[in-house]
GROMACS .gro file of C-alpha atoms in nm:
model
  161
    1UNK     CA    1  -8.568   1.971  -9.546
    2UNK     CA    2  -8.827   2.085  -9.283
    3UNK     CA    3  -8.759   2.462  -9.319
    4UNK     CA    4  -8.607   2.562  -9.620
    5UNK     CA    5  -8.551   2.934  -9.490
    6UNK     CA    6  -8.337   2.815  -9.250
    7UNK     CA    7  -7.976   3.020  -9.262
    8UNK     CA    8  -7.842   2.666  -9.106
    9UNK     CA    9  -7.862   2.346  -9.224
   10UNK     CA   10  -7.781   2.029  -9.009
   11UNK     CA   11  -7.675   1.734  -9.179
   12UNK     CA   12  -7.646   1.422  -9.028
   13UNK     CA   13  -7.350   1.166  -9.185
   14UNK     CA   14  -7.141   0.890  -9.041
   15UNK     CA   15  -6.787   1.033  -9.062
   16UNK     CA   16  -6.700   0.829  -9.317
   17UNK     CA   17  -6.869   1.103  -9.553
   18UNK     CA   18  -6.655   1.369  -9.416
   19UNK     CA   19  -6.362   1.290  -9.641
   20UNK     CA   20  -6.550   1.320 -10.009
   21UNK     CA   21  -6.904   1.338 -10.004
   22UNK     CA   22  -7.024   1.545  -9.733
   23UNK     CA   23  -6.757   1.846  -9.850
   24UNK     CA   24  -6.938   1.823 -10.215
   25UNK     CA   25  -7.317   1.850 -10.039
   26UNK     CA   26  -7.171   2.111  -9.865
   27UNK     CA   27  -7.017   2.303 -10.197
   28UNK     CA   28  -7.403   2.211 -10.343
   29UNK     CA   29  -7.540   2.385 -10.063
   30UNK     CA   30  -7.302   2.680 -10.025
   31UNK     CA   31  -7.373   2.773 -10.427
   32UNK     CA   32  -7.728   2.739 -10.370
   33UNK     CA   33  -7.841   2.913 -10.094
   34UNK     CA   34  -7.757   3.171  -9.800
   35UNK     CA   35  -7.715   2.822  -9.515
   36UNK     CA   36  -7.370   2.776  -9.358
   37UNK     CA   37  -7.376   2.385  -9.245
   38UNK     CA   38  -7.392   2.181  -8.865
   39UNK     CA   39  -7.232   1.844  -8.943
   40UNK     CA   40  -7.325   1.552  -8.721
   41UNK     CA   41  -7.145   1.237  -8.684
   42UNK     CA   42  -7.307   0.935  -8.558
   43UNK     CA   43  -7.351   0.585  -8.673
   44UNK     CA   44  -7.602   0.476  -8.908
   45UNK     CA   45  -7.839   0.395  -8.669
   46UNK     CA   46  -7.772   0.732  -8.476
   47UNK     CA   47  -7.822   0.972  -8.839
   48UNK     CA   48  -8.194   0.841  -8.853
   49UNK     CA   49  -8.209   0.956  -8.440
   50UNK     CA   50  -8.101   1.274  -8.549
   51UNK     CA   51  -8.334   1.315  -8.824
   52UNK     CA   52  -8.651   1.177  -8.597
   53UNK     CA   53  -8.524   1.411  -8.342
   54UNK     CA   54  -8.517   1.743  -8.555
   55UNK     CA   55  -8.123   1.740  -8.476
   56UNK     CA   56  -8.090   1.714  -8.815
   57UNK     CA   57  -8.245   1.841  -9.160
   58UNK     CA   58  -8.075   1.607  -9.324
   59UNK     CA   59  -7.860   1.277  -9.319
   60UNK     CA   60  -7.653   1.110  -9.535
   61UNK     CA   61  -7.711   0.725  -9.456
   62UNK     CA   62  -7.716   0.341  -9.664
   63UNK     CA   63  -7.999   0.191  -9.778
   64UNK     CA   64  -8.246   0.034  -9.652
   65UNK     CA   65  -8.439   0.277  -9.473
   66UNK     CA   66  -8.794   0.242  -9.401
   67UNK     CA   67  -8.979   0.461  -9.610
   68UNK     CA   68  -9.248   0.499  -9.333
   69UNK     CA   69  -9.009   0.738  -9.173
   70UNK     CA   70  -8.807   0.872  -9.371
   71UNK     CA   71  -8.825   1.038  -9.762
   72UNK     CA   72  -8.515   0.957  -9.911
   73UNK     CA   73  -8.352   0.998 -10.283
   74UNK     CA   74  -7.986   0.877 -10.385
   75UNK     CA   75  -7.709   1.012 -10.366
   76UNK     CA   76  -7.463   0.833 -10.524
   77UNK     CA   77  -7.340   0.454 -10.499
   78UNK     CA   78  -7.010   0.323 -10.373
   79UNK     CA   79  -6.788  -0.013 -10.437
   80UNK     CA   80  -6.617  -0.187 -10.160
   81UNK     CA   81  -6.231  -0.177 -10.246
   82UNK     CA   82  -5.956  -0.400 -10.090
   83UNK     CA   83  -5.663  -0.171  -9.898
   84UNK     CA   84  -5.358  -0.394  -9.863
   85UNK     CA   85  -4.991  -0.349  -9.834
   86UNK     CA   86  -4.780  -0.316 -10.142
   87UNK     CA   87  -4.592  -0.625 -10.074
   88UNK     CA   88  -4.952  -0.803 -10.047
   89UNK     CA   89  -4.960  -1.046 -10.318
   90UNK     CA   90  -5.252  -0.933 -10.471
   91UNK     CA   91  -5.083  -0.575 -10.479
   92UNK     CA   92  -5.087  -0.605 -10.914
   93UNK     CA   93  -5.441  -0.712 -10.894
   94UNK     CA   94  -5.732  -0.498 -11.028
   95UNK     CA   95  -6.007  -0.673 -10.912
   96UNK     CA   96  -6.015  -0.880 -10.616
   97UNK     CA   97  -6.324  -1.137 -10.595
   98UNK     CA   98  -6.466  -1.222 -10.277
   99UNK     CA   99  -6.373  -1.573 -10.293
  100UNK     CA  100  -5.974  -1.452 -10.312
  101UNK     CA  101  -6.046  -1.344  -9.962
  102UNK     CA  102  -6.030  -1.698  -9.820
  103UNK     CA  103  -5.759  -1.741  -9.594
  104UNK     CA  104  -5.658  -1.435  -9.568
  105UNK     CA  105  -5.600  -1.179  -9.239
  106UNK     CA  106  -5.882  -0.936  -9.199
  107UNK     CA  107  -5.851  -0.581  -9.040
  108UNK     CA  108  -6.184  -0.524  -9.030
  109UNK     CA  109  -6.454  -0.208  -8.887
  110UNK     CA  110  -6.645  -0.289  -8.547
  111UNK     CA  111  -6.939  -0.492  -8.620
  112UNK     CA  112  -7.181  -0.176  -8.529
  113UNK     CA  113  -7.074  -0.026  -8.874
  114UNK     CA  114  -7.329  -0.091  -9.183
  115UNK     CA  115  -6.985  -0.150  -9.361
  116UNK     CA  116  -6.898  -0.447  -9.151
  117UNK     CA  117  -7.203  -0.629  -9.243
  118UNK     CA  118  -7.190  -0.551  -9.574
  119UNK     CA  119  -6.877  -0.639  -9.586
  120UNK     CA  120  -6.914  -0.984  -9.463
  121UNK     CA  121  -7.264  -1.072  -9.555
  122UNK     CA  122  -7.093  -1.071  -9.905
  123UNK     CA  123  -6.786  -1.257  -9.810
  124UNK     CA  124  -6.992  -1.532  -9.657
  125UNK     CA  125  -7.270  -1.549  -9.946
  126UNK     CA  126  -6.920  -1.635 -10.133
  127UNK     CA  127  -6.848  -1.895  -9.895
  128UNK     CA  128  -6.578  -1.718  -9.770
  129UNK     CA  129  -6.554  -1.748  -9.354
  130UNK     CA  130  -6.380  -1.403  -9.275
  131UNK     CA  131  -6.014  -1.433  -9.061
  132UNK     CA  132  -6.021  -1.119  -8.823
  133UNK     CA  133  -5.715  -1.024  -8.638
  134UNK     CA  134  -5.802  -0.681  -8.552
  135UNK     CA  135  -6.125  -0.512  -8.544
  136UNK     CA  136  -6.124  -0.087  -8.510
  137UNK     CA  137  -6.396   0.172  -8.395
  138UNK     CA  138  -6.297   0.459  -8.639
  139UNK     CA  139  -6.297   0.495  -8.992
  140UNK     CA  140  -5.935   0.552  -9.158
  141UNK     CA  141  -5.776   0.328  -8.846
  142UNK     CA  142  -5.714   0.042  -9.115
  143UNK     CA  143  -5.439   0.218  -9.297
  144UNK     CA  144  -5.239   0.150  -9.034
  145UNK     CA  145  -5.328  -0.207  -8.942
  146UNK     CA  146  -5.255  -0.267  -9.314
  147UNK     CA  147  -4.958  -0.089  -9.354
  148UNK     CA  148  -4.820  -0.282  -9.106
  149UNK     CA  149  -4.865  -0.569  -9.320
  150UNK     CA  150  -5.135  -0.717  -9.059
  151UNK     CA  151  -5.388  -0.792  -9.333
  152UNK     CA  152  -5.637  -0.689  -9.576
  153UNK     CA  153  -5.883  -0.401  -9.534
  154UNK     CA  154  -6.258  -0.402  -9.744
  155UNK     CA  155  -6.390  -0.071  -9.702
  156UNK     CA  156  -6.581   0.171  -9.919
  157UNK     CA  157  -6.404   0.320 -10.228
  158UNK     CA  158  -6.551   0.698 -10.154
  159UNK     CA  159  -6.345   0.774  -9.824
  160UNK     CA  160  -5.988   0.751  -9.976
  161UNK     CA  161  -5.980   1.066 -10.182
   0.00000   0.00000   0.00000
């Protein structure tokens, strides 16, 4: 942080991290200190803005950053998860490989999210050449793409408690 007396602490965090982990960095803070808490949204690209910009104290981003401009530590990791309809045939499954994906209807975060990319630089790594029907701008819009039985949702396991 740049000013640790600070009664107010900014933290930058895609929105994504408003459902589970920016609430617990928030309880961390709360215990800790005297600070009540600014949340940001942005994108990934737009948290390390903040940051450079003194918006923000801190952010809550992926890996990589470049460690020329940023000190960082972890916070935690994450596993991509499949959301899919209960009818879906892989519905009993507990693990779903990346290869199973092939063939199958995609509802799928706008390429400007770091998930996307993830997302699909591992599908195609498996040889797997991602079906999109529907891309969406905003984090928890797949639910109902996929509950519509339009297709198969990869996404990260930490937003869905």
């Amino acid at each position: 942080m740049k000013n640790q007396e600070k009664q107010r602490i900014a933290i930058a965090a895609p929105s994504v991290f408003g459902f589970v982990t920016l609430p617990k960095v928030v309880a961390i803070i709360h215990s800790k200190t005297a600070s009540n808490v600014r949340s940001i949204s942005g994108s990934y690209e737009q948290i390390g803005e903040h940051i450079l910009a003194g918006r923000a104290d801190l952010g809550i981003s992926r890996l990589p950053l470049n460690a020329s401009l940023f000190e960082w530590v972890p916070l935690g990791s994450a596993r991509n998860v499949c959301i899919l309809h209960p009818d879906h045939r892989f519905s009993k499954r507990t693990c779903i490989e990346a290869q199973d994906l092939a063939g199958e209807t995609i509802v799928d975060i706008d390429p400007q999210f770091a998930a996307h990319q993830m997302n699909f630089n591992a599908l195609r790594f498996a040889g797997v050449e991602p079906d999109i029907l529907v891309e969406f701008d905003c984090n928890g819009h797949e639910a109902g793409y996929v509950s519509a039985g339009l297709g198969i949702s990869i996404t990260n396991e930490d937003h869905r408690a």
